[in-house]
């Protein structure tokens, strides 16, 4: 699997060793209780249930151990077991339950003002983000954990956090991964030498990824020496597999990877591809895609089902929200069917080595895009549903006195977030209109009348936009006729207007149209926040939003550019515009009238 959760468990258990550290915010624990038969029995019972994945016995065992630790006044060890509960849910792929436990842990640490232990909750959120594919948020969490550990003196447990960062960046930035590994090794040498062997083994794997076979072979020899001395590493089996590959023993490496590695399919596909055995790589990659699809579907289903149960329990009227969730799942299933259809076509039509290599690459890219799509939709839908669920609980609590103003505010928030879900589903459905709109023929129309009608029909939205003035300016005569793809151009202009309104809190949004060099120019200018220089290259990427708190999925601008390119034109940000705000320009070739 992509996420090796058992490694996370090893990290959490290592945190228990930090209980010996001084903690000014908790009562001193009873001396030497960890050597008592009662503690050892409770700890071993919890470990057995955890490793067996036995939820019934684990729940009982961890509660008894937590109760015992509270009696010993060891809050550090107690909250370590609370982290184990979160990891147990992640191992069972119950990401929603893990998220709720992490939120509860964070709130409890805040209420008790246990600032020294807050890194535990942040660390768990980092793992949840990584498990969900939100690597940017995961990295922020792990860096914050390192900062807090350094501040509080928990140096012996910092190296595993660095290794979590390594796992995130290794594929996209090997040099950064090596730098992080060196930081982990430096800390380990000073505070926890027993971790050095595992860190060096991971460093050797990084050398292989970078193609540095000389340092890889040297690291492998060091690994064999350490193993002969009784040392072990969680990366040892992977190291042996890649050493066999480096020696040209492909079949032996494949057999060992299939028998011993958690991420066997992706590793086997990589080995086959490096050996030029593209057909076998393609077949293994299909298995990896099927396994990944199954996991992603399970995660998405678990998250949405948990939220759905909350909504249904506290407010029956949210049936419409449940239908929206079903629509998201249906779209995901359609995407899966599309991927399998493409795989079938590639398998039947492309039999030569070069064509098989191209099919293999397309399958990988399609799987990555699909995974990002599912994760973004799941994340964006979950946030408003959590808001609805929270206010529903308050409104349904008979013991709580709610004023009329409070009730009206909560009702407005429920309606607002329901509308957010509807708008997000509309954005998803916008993707399905891409092909049909692009295939329509252009027809002659009066350009000014067409665009003026779009402006007049465009609604600025809720009250927060009531101070925005929408203008239309043209350099064309009112009787000038141009050939226009009606539906496609309408979609593009609406997306550009919507983008301008979202990023403008007060001022004007102006639609301008002109003709230059046999091209139709449609510009949308606003007096909003503008686009920072360091974001100019990213705003036309899918799912990119400059303000993460703005509503939407971040597909409007990339959709507009893609649609314009289908018509032989383009959409770009005018960097010569002096502002304030931003100016986006749609350029289309003037088509000859039939």
Coordinates of C-alpha atoms in Angstrom, one line a residue:
X1 CA 0.0 0.0 0.0
X2 CA 1.0 3.6 -0.6
X3 CA 0.6 4.4 3.1
X4 CA 2.4 2.1 5.4
X5 CA 0.3 2.5 8.5
X6 CA 2.2 -0.1 10.5
X7 CA 5.2 2.2 10.3
X8 CA 3.0 4.9 11.9
X9 CA 2.1 2.5 14.7
X10 CA 5.8 2.0 15.3
X11 CA 6.2 5.7 15.6
X12 CA 3.3 6.1 18.0
X13 CA 4.7 3.3 20.2
X14 CA 8.1 5.0 20.2
X15 CA 6.3 8.1 21.6
X16 CA 5.5 6.1 24.7
X17 CA 9.2 6.0 25.5
X18 CA 9.1 9.8 26.0
X19 CA 7.0 9.4 29.1
X20 CA 10.2 9.5 31.1
X21 CA 10.7 13.2 30.1
X22 CA 9.9 15.8 32.7
X23 CA 6.5 17.4 32.2
X24 CA 5.7 20.5 34.2
X25 CA 2.0 20.4 33.2
X26 CA 1.1 17.1 34.7
X27 CA 1.3 15.4 38.1
X28 CA 4.3 13.2 38.6
X29 CA 3.5 9.6 37.8
X30 CA 3.8 6.8 40.2
X31 CA 7.5 5.6 40.2
X32 CA 8.3 2.3 38.4
X33 CA 4.7 1.5 37.6
X34 CA 5.8 0.3 34.1
X35 CA 7.6 -2.7 35.6
X36 CA 4.4 -3.8 37.5
X37 CA 2.7 -7.1 36.3
X38 CA -0.6 -5.2 36.0
X39 CA 0.8 -2.6 33.6
X40 CA 2.6 -5.2 31.5
X41 CA -0.5 -7.3 31.3
X42 CA -2.7 -4.4 30.2
X43 CA -0.1 -3.2 27.7
X44 CA 0.4 -6.6 26.1
X45 CA -3.4 -7.2 25.8
X46 CA -3.6 -3.9 23.9
X47 CA -0.7 -4.7 21.6
X48 CA -2.2 -8.1 20.7
X49 CA -5.6 -6.7 19.9
X50 CA -4.0 -3.9 17.9
X51 CA -1.8 -6.2 15.8
X52 CA -4.8 -8.6 15.2
X53 CA -7.0 -5.8 14.1
X54 CA -9.6 -7.0 16.7
X55 CA -11.8 -3.9 17.2
X56 CA -13.9 -5.4 20.0
X57 CA -11.0 -6.5 22.1
X58 CA -8.8 -3.5 21.3
X59 CA -11.5 -1.0 22.4
X60 CA -11.8 -2.8 25.8
X61 CA -8.0 -3.2 26.2
X62 CA -7.1 0.3 25.4
X63 CA -9.8 1.8 27.7
X64 CA -8.5 -0.3 30.6
X65 CA -4.9 0.7 29.9
X66 CA -5.9 4.4 29.7
X67 CA -7.8 4.1 32.9
X68 CA -4.8 2.6 34.6
X69 CA -2.5 5.3 33.3
X70 CA -4.8 8.0 34.6
X71 CA -4.6 6.4 38.0
X72 CA -0.8 6.6 37.8
X73 CA -1.1 10.4 36.9
X74 CA 0.9 9.8 33.7
X75 CA -1.0 12.0 31.2
X76 CA 1.8 11.7 28.6
X77 CA 1.4 8.0 28.4
X78 CA -2.4 8.3 28.6
X79 CA -2.5 10.6 25.5
X80 CA 0.0 8.3 23.7
X81 CA -2.7 5.6 24.0
X82 CA -5.3 8.0 22.7
X83 CA -3.1 8.4 19.6
X84 CA -3.0 4.6 19.3
X85 CA -6.8 4.7 19.0
X86 CA -6.5 7.0 16.0
X87 CA -3.9 4.9 14.4
X88 CA -6.0 1.8 14.9
X89 CA -8.9 3.5 13.0
X90 CA -6.5 4.5 10.2
X91 CA -5.3 0.9 9.9
X92 CA -8.9 -0.2 9.4
X93 CA -9.3 2.6 6.8
X94 CA -11.9 4.4 9.0
X95 CA -10.6 7.9 8.1
X96 CA -13.7 9.7 9.3
X97 CA -13.6 8.1 12.7
X98 CA -9.9 8.8 13.0
X99 CA -10.4 12.4 12.1
X100 CA -13.1 12.8 14.7
X101 CA -10.9 11.2 17.4
X102 CA -8.0 13.6 16.4
X103 CA -10.3 16.6 16.7
X104 CA -11.5 15.4 20.1
X105 CA -7.9 14.9 21.2
X106 CA -6.9 18.4 20.1
X107 CA -9.9 20.0 21.9
X108 CA -9.2 18.1 25.1
X109 CA -5.5 19.1 25.1
X110 CA -6.5 22.7 24.5
X111 CA -9.1 22.7 27.3
X112 CA -6.5 21.2 29.7
X113 CA -3.9 23.6 28.5
X114 CA -1.4 20.8 27.9
X115 CA 0.6 22.7 25.3
X116 CA 3.6 20.4 25.7
X117 CA 1.5 17.4 24.5
X118 CA -0.3 19.3 21.6
X119 CA 2.3 18.0 19.2
X120 CA 0.5 14.6 19.5
X121 CA -2.7 15.9 18.0
X122 CA -0.9 17.7 15.3
X123 CA 1.1 14.6 14.4
X124 CA -2.1 12.6 14.1
X125 CA -3.6 15.2 11.8
X126 CA -0.5 15.0 9.7
X127 CA -0.9 11.2 9.3
X128 CA -4.6 11.7 8.5
X129 CA -3.8 14.3 5.8
X130 CA -1.1 12.0 4.3
X131 CA -3.5 9.1 4.4
X132 CA -6.1 11.2 2.5
X133 CA -3.6 12.4 -0.1
X134 CA -3.4 16.0 1.1
X135 CA 0.4 16.1 1.2
X136 CA 0.8 19.9 1.5
X137 CA -1.2 19.9 4.8
X138 CA 0.6 16.8 6.0
X139 CA 4.0 18.5 5.5
X140 CA 2.8 21.6 7.4
X141 CA 1.7 19.4 10.3
X142 CA 4.9 17.4 10.5
X143 CA 7.1 20.5 10.4
X144 CA 5.0 22.0 13.3
X145 CA 5.5 18.7 15.2
X146 CA 9.3 19.0 14.8
X147 CA 9.3 22.6 15.9
X148 CA 7.3 21.7 19.1
X149 CA 9.4 18.6 19.8
X150 CA 12.6 20.7 19.6
X151 CA 11.0 23.3 21.8
X152 CA 9.9 20.8 24.5
X153 CA 13.1 18.7 24.3
X154 CA 11.6 15.5 22.8
X155 CA 14.6 15.1 20.6
X156 CA 14.7 11.3 20.6
X157 CA 11.4 11.1 18.7
X158 CA 12.2 13.7 16.1
X159 CA 13.9 11.3 13.5
X160 CA 10.7 9.4 12.7
X161 CA 8.9 12.7 11.9
X162 CA 11.7 13.6 9.4
X163 CA 11.2 10.2 7.9
X164 CA 7.5 10.9 7.4
X165 CA 8.5 14.0 5.5
X166 CA 10.9 11.9 3.4
X167 CA 8.1 9.5 2.4
X168 CA 6.1 12.5 1.1
X169 CA 8.8 14.3 -0.9
X170 CA 11.0 11.3 -2.1
X171 CA 9.2 11.0 -5.5
X172 CA 9.0 14.7 -6.4
X173 CA 12.3 16.0 -4.9
X174 CA 15.0 13.3 -4.1
X175 CA 17.6 16.0 -3.2
X176 CA 15.2 17.4 -0.6
X177 CA 14.6 13.8 0.7
X178 CA 18.3 13.3 1.2
X179 CA 18.6 16.6 3.1
X180 CA 15.8 15.5 5.4
X181 CA 17.4 12.1 5.9
X182 CA 20.6 13.7 6.9
X183 CA 18.8 15.9 9.4
X184 CA 17.1 12.8 10.9
X185 CA 20.5 11.0 11.1
X186 CA 22.1 14.0 12.7
X187 CA 19.4 14.1 15.5
X188 CA 19.5 10.3 15.9
X189 CA 23.3 10.3 16.5
X190 CA 22.8 12.7 19.4
X191 CA 19.6 11.5 21.0
X192 CA 18.6 8.0 19.7
X193 CA 21.4 6.0 18.1
X194 CA 19.2 2.9 17.8
X195 CA 17.4 4.7 14.9
X196 CA 20.6 5.3 12.9
X197 CA 20.6 1.9 11.1
X198 CA 17.0 2.3 9.9
X199 CA 17.7 5.9 8.7
X200 CA 20.8 4.8 6.8
X201 CA 18.9 2.0 5.2
X202 CA 16.3 4.6 4.0
X203 CA 19.2 6.8 2.7
X204 CA 20.5 3.8 0.6
X205 CA 17.0 3.4 -1.0
X206 CA 17.1 7.1 -1.9
X207 CA 20.4 6.6 -3.7
X208 CA 18.8 3.9 -5.8
X209 CA 15.9 6.3 -6.7
X210 CA 18.5 8.8 -7.8
X211 CA 20.4 6.3 -9.9
X212 CA 23.5 6.6 -7.8
X213 CA 24.5 2.9 -7.9
X214 CA 27.9 3.4 -6.4
X215 CA 26.6 4.8 -3.1
X216 CA 23.7 2.3 -3.3
X217 CA 26.0 -0.7 -3.4
X218 CA 28.1 0.7 -0.6
X219 CA 25.0 1.3 1.5
X220 CA 23.8 -2.2 0.8
X221 CA 27.1 -3.7 2.0
X222 CA 26.7 -1.6 5.2
X223 CA 23.2 -3.0 5.6
X224 CA 24.4 -6.6 5.4
X225 CA 27.1 -5.8 8.0
X226 CA 24.5 -4.3 10.3
X227 CA 22.1 -7.2 9.8
X228 CA 24.9 -9.6 10.7
X229 CA 25.2 -7.7 14.0
X230 CA 21.6 -8.3 14.8
X231 CA 20.3 -4.9 13.6
X232 CA 17.0 -4.6 11.6
X233 CA 15.2 -2.1 9.4
X234 CA 11.7 -1.8 8.1
X235 CA 13.3 -0.9 4.7
X236 CA 15.5 -4.0 4.6
X237 CA 13.3 -6.1 2.4
X238 CA 13.0 -3.3 -0.2
X239 CA 16.7 -2.9 -0.2
X240 CA 17.3 -6.6 -0.9
X241 CA 14.7 -6.4 -3.8
X242 CA 16.4 -3.4 -5.5
X243 CA 19.8 -5.0 -5.0
X244 CA 18.6 -8.0 -7.0
X245 CA 17.3 -5.6 -9.7
X246 CA 20.7 -3.8 -9.8
X247 CA 22.4 -7.2 -10.3
X248 CA 20.0 -8.0 -13.2
X249 CA 18.1 -10.7 -11.3
X250 CA 14.7 -9.4 -12.3
X251 CA 12.7 -12.6 -11.7
X252 CA 14.2 -13.2 -8.3
X253 CA 13.5 -9.5 -7.4
X254 CA 9.9 -9.8 -8.6
X255 CA 9.3 -13.0 -6.6
X256 CA 10.7 -11.5 -3.4
X257 CA 8.7 -8.3 -3.8
X258 CA 5.5 -10.2 -4.4
X259 CA 6.1 -12.3 -1.2
X260 CA 7.4 -9.7 1.2
X261 CA 6.5 -6.1 0.3
X262 CA 3.3 -4.2 1.2
X263 CA 3.5 -2.1 -1.9
X264 CA 4.3 -5.1 -4.1
X265 CA 2.3 -4.1 -7.2
X266 CA 3.8 -0.7 -7.6
X267 CA 7.3 -2.0 -6.9
X268 CA 6.9 -4.9 -9.4
X269 CA 5.6 -2.5 -12.0
X270 CA 8.6 -0.3 -11.5
X271 CA 11.0 -3.3 -11.7
X272 CA 9.4 -4.5 -14.9
X273 CA 9.5 -1.0 -16.5
X274 CA 13.2 -0.6 -15.6
X275 CA 13.9 -3.9 -17.3
X276 CA 12.0 -2.9 -20.5
X277 CA 9.4 -5.6 -19.9
X278 CA 6.5 -3.2 -20.6
X279 CA 3.7 -5.7 -21.1
X280 CA 4.3 -7.3 -17.7
X281 CA 4.7 -3.8 -16.2
X282 CA 1.4 -2.8 -17.7
X283 CA -0.4 -5.9 -16.3
X284 CA 1.0 -5.4 -12.8
X285 CA 0.1 -1.7 -13.0
X286 CA -3.5 -2.6 -13.7
X287 CA -3.6 -4.7 -10.5
X288 CA -2.1 -1.8 -8.6
X289 CA -4.7 0.6 -10.0
X290 CA -7.5 -1.8 -9.1
X291 CA -6.2 -2.1 -5.5
X292 CA -5.7 1.7 -5.2
X293 CA -9.3 2.2 -6.6
X294 CA -10.6 -0.2 -4.0
X295 CA -8.8 1.6 -1.2
X296 CA -9.9 5.1 -2.4
X297 CA -13.5 4.0 -2.8
X298 CA -13.4 2.6 0.7
X299 CA -11.9 5.7 2.1
X300 CA -14.4 8.0 0.3
X301 CA -17.3 5.7 1.2
X302 CA -16.3 5.6 4.9
X303 CA -15.9 9.4 5.1
X304 CA -19.1 10.2 3.4
X305 CA -21.1 7.5 5.2
X306 CA -19.9 8.8 8.6
X307 CA -20.9 12.4 7.7
X308 CA -24.2 11.2 6.3
X309 CA -25.1 9.3 9.5
X310 CA -24.5 12.5 11.5
X311 CA -26.7 14.5 9.2
X312 CA -29.5 11.9 9.2
X313 CA -29.4 11.6 13.0
X314 CA -29.8 15.3 13.8
X315 CA -31.8 16.6 10.9
X316 CA -34.0 14.5 8.7
X317 CA -34.5 17.3 6.1
X318 CA -30.9 16.8 4.9
X319 CA -32.1 14.1 2.5
X320 CA -31.1 16.3 -0.4
X321 CA -27.6 16.5 0.9
X322 CA -27.4 12.7 0.8
X323 CA -28.5 12.7 -2.8
X324 CA -25.7 15.1 -3.6
X325 CA -23.2 12.6 -2.0
X326 CA -24.7 9.8 -4.1
X327 CA -24.1 12.0 -7.2
X328 CA -20.4 12.4 -6.2
X329 CA -20.0 8.6 -5.8
X330 CA -21.8 8.0 -9.1
X331 CA -19.4 10.4 -10.9
X332 CA -16.4 8.6 -9.3
X333 CA -17.8 5.3 -10.5
X334 CA -18.2 6.7 -14.0
X335 CA -14.6 7.8 -14.0
X336 CA -13.5 4.3 -12.9
X337 CA -15.5 2.8 -15.7
X338 CA -13.9 5.2 -18.1
X339 CA -10.4 4.2 -16.9
X340 CA -11.2 0.5 -17.3
X341 CA -12.6 1.1 -20.8
X342 CA -9.4 2.9 -21.8
X343 CA -7.3 0.0 -20.4
X344 CA -9.4 -2.5 -22.4
X345 CA -8.9 -0.5 -25.7
X346 CA -5.2 -0.2 -25.1
X347 CA -4.9 -3.9 -24.3
X348 CA -6.7 -5.0 -27.5
X349 CA -5.2 -2.5 -30.0
X350 CA -1.6 -1.9 -29.0
X351 CA 0.6 -4.9 -29.1
X352 CA 4.0 -3.6 -30.0
X353 CA 6.6 -2.7 -27.4
X354 CA 6.6 1.1 -28.2
X355 CA 2.8 1.3 -28.1
X356 CA 2.7 -0.7 -24.9
X357 CA 5.0 1.8 -23.2
X358 CA 2.8 4.7 -24.2
X359 CA -0.3 3.0 -22.9
X360 CA 1.5 2.3 -19.6
X361 CA 2.3 6.0 -19.1
X362 CA -1.2 7.1 -20.0
X363 CA -2.7 4.7 -17.4
X364 CA -0.4 6.1 -14.7
X365 CA -1.3 9.7 -15.4
X366 CA -5.0 8.9 -15.6
X367 CA -4.9 7.2 -12.2
X368 CA -3.1 10.1 -10.6
X369 CA -5.6 12.6 -12.0
X370 CA -8.6 10.5 -10.9
X371 CA -7.1 10.1 -7.3
X372 CA -6.6 13.9 -7.0
X373 CA -10.2 14.5 -8.3
X374 CA -11.7 12.2 -5.7
X375 CA -9.6 13.6 -2.9
X376 CA -10.5 17.2 -3.7
X377 CA -14.2 16.6 -4.1
X378 CA -14.3 14.5 -0.9
X379 CA -12.5 17.3 1.1
X380 CA -14.6 20.1 -0.3
X381 CA -17.9 18.3 0.4
X382 CA -16.9 17.2 3.9
X383 CA -16.3 20.8 5.2
X384 CA -19.8 22.2 4.6
X385 CA -21.4 18.9 5.7
X386 CA -19.5 19.1 9.0
X387 CA -20.9 22.6 9.5
X388 CA -24.5 21.3 8.7
X389 CA -24.0 18.4 11.1
X390 CA -22.7 20.7 13.9
X391 CA -25.5 23.2 13.8
X392 CA -28.0 20.3 13.4
X393 CA -26.8 18.8 16.7
X394 CA -27.2 22.2 18.4
X395 CA -30.7 22.8 17.0
X396 CA -31.8 19.3 17.9
X397 CA -30.6 19.4 21.5
X398 CA -33.7 19.9 23.7
X399 CA -31.5 20.9 26.6
X400 CA -30.1 23.9 24.8
X401 CA -31.9 27.3 24.9
X402 CA -31.6 29.0 21.5
X403 CA -32.7 32.6 20.8
X404 CA -34.6 33.5 17.7
X405 CA -31.5 35.3 16.3
X406 CA -29.3 32.3 17.0
X407 CA -31.8 30.0 15.4
X408 CA -32.1 32.2 12.3
X409 CA -28.2 32.4 12.1
X410 CA -27.9 28.6 12.3
X411 CA -30.6 28.1 9.8
X412 CA -28.9 30.5 7.4
X413 CA -25.6 28.7 7.8
X414 CA -27.3 25.3 7.1
X415 CA -28.9 26.8 3.9
X416 CA -25.7 28.5 2.9
X417 CA -23.6 25.3 3.2
X418 CA -26.3 23.3 1.4
X419 CA -26.0 25.8 -1.4
X420 CA -22.2 25.3 -1.3
X421 CA -22.6 21.6 -1.9
X422 CA -25.0 22.3 -4.8
X423 CA -22.5 24.7 -6.3
X424 CA -19.7 22.2 -6.0
X425 CA -21.8 19.6 -7.7
X426 CA -22.6 22.1 -10.5
X427 CA -18.8 22.6 -11.0
X428 CA -18.3 18.9 -11.2
X429 CA -21.1 18.6 -13.8
X430 CA -19.4 21.5 -15.7
X431 CA -16.7 19.0 -16.6
X432 CA -19.2 16.7 -18.3
X433 CA -20.4 19.6 -20.5
X434 CA -16.9 20.2 -21.9
X435 CA -17.1 17.7 -24.8
X436 CA -20.7 18.5 -26.0
X437 CA -20.1 22.2 -25.9
X438 CA -16.8 21.9 -27.8
X439 CA -18.4 19.8 -30.6
X440 CA -21.1 22.3 -31.5
X441 CA -20.8 24.3 -34.7
X442 CA -20.3 28.0 -34.7
X443 CA -23.3 30.1 -35.8
X444 CA -23.5 33.8 -36.9
X445 CA -24.7 36.1 -34.1
X446 CA -24.6 39.8 -33.1
X447 CA -21.6 39.8 -30.7
X448 CA -22.7 42.8 -28.6
X449 CA -26.2 41.5 -28.1
X450 CA -24.9 38.1 -27.2
X451 CA -22.4 39.3 -24.6
X452 CA -24.7 42.0 -23.2
X453 CA -27.4 39.4 -22.6
X454 CA -24.8 37.3 -20.6
X455 CA -23.9 40.3 -18.5
X456 CA -27.5 41.2 -17.8
X457 CA -28.4 37.6 -16.8
X458 CA -25.4 37.1 -14.6
X459 CA -26.2 37.2 -10.9
X460 CA -23.6 38.5 -8.5
X461 CA -24.7 36.0 -5.7
X462 CA -25.3 36.7 -2.1
X463 CA -25.3 40.0 -0.1
X464 CA -21.5 40.0 0.3
X465 CA -21.2 41.1 -3.4
X466 CA -23.9 43.8 -3.4
X467 CA -21.3 46.5 -3.7
X468 CA -19.9 45.1 -6.9
X469 CA -20.8 47.0 -10.1
X470 CA -21.0 44.9 -13.3
X471 CA -20.2 46.8 -16.5
X472 CA -20.1 46.0 -20.3
X473 CA -18.0 48.0 -22.8
X474 CA -17.5 47.3 -26.5
X475 CA -15.5 48.6 -29.4
X476 CA -17.7 46.7 -31.9
X477 CA -20.8 48.2 -33.6
X478 CA -24.1 46.8 -32.4
X479 CA -24.8 45.4 -35.9
X480 CA -21.5 43.5 -36.2
X481 CA -22.0 39.8 -36.8
X482 CA -19.4 37.1 -35.8
X483 CA -19.4 33.3 -35.9
X484 CA -19.7 32.1 -32.3
X485 CA -19.9 28.7 -30.6
X486 CA -22.8 29.7 -28.5
X487 CA -22.8 27.2 -25.6
X488 CA -19.0 27.0 -25.3
X489 CA -18.4 30.8 -25.4
X490 CA -21.2 31.3 -22.9
X491 CA -19.6 28.8 -20.5
X492 CA -16.2 30.5 -20.8
X493 CA -17.5 34.0 -20.2
X494 CA -19.6 32.9 -17.2
X495 CA -16.5 31.2 -15.6
X496 CA -14.4 34.3 -16.1
X497 CA -17.1 36.6 -14.6
X498 CA -17.6 34.2 -11.7
X499 CA -13.9 34.2 -11.0
X500 CA -13.8 38.0 -11.0
X501 CA -16.7 38.3 -8.6
X502 CA -15.3 35.7 -6.2
X503 CA -12.1 37.7 -5.9
X504 CA -13.7 41.2 -5.7
X505 CA -15.3 42.4 -2.4
X506 CA -15.9 46.0 -3.5
X507 CA -15.6 47.8 -6.8
X508 CA -16.3 46.9 -10.4
X509 CA -16.2 44.0 -12.8
X510 CA -16.1 45.0 -16.4
X511 CA -16.6 42.9 -19.6
X512 CA -14.9 44.4 -22.6
X513 CA -15.0 43.2 -26.2
X514 CA -12.8 44.3 -29.2
X515 CA -11.3 43.0 -32.4
X516 CA -7.6 43.0 -33.3
X517 CA -5.5 41.1 -35.9
X518 CA -8.5 39.0 -37.0
X519 CA -9.1 37.9 -33.5
X520 CA -12.0 38.5 -31.1
X521 CA -10.8 39.7 -27.7
X522 CA -13.1 39.4 -24.7
X523 CA -11.5 40.8 -21.5
X524 CA -12.9 40.6 -17.9
X525 CA -11.3 43.2 -15.6
X526 CA -11.9 43.5 -11.8
X527 CA -10.8 45.6 -8.9
X528 CA -10.2 42.7 -6.6
X529 CA -7.2 41.2 -4.9
X530 CA -5.3 40.4 -8.1
X531 CA -2.9 37.5 -8.7
X532 CA 0.5 37.4 -6.8
X533 CA 3.6 37.0 -9.1
X534 CA 4.5 33.7 -7.6
X535 CA 1.1 32.2 -8.4
X536 CA 0.8 33.3 -12.1
X537 CA 2.1 29.9 -13.3
X538 CA -0.3 27.9 -11.1
X539 CA -3.7 29.6 -11.5
X540 CA -4.6 27.6 -14.6
X541 CA -3.8 24.3 -13.0
X542 CA -6.8 22.1 -11.9
X543 CA -7.9 22.4 -8.2
X544 CA -5.7 25.4 -7.5
X545 CA -7.3 28.2 -5.4
X546 CA -5.3 31.2 -4.2
X547 CA -7.7 31.5 -1.2
X548 CA -8.5 28.1 0.2
X549 CA -11.5 29.6 2.0
X550 CA -13.2 30.6 -1.2
X551 CA -16.0 28.4 -2.4
X552 CA -15.5 26.1 -5.4
X553 CA -13.2 23.4 -6.6
X554 CA -10.7 25.5 -8.5
X555 CA -11.6 24.2 -12.0
X556 CA -13.1 27.4 -13.6
X557 CA -9.9 28.9 -15.1
X558 CA -8.4 25.6 -16.3
X559 CA -11.9 24.7 -17.8
X560 CA -12.0 28.1 -19.6
X561 CA -8.5 27.8 -21.1
X562 CA -9.1 24.2 -22.2
X563 CA -12.5 25.1 -23.9
X564 CA -10.9 28.1 -25.6
X565 CA -8.1 26.0 -26.9
X566 CA -10.6 23.6 -28.4
X567 CA -11.9 26.5 -30.4
X568 CA -8.4 27.5 -31.6
X569 CA -8.0 30.3 -29.1
X570 CA -6.7 30.8 -25.5
X571 CA -7.4 32.3 -22.1
X572 CA -4.5 34.1 -20.3
X573 CA -3.8 36.6 -17.5
X574 CA -2.8 40.0 -18.9
X575 CA 0.4 40.7 -16.9
X576 CA 0.6 44.2 -18.4
X577 CA -2.6 45.2 -16.6
X578 CA -1.8 47.8 -14.0
X579 CA -4.8 47.1 -11.8
X580 CA -6.0 47.3 -9.2
X581 CA -7.2 43.7 -9.6
X582 CA -6.7 41.4 -12.5
X583 CA -7.5 41.2 -16.2
X584 CA -8.2 37.9 -17.9
X585 CA -8.5 37.8 -21.7
X586 CA -10.3 35.3 -24.0
X587 CA -8.8 35.3 -27.5
X588 CA -10.7 33.5 -30.3
X589 CA -10.0 33.5 -34.1
X590 CA -12.7 35.3 -36.2
X591 CA -14.3 32.5 -38.2
X592 CA -15.5 33.2 -41.7
X593 CA -19.2 33.2 -42.1
X594 CA -20.6 30.3 -44.2

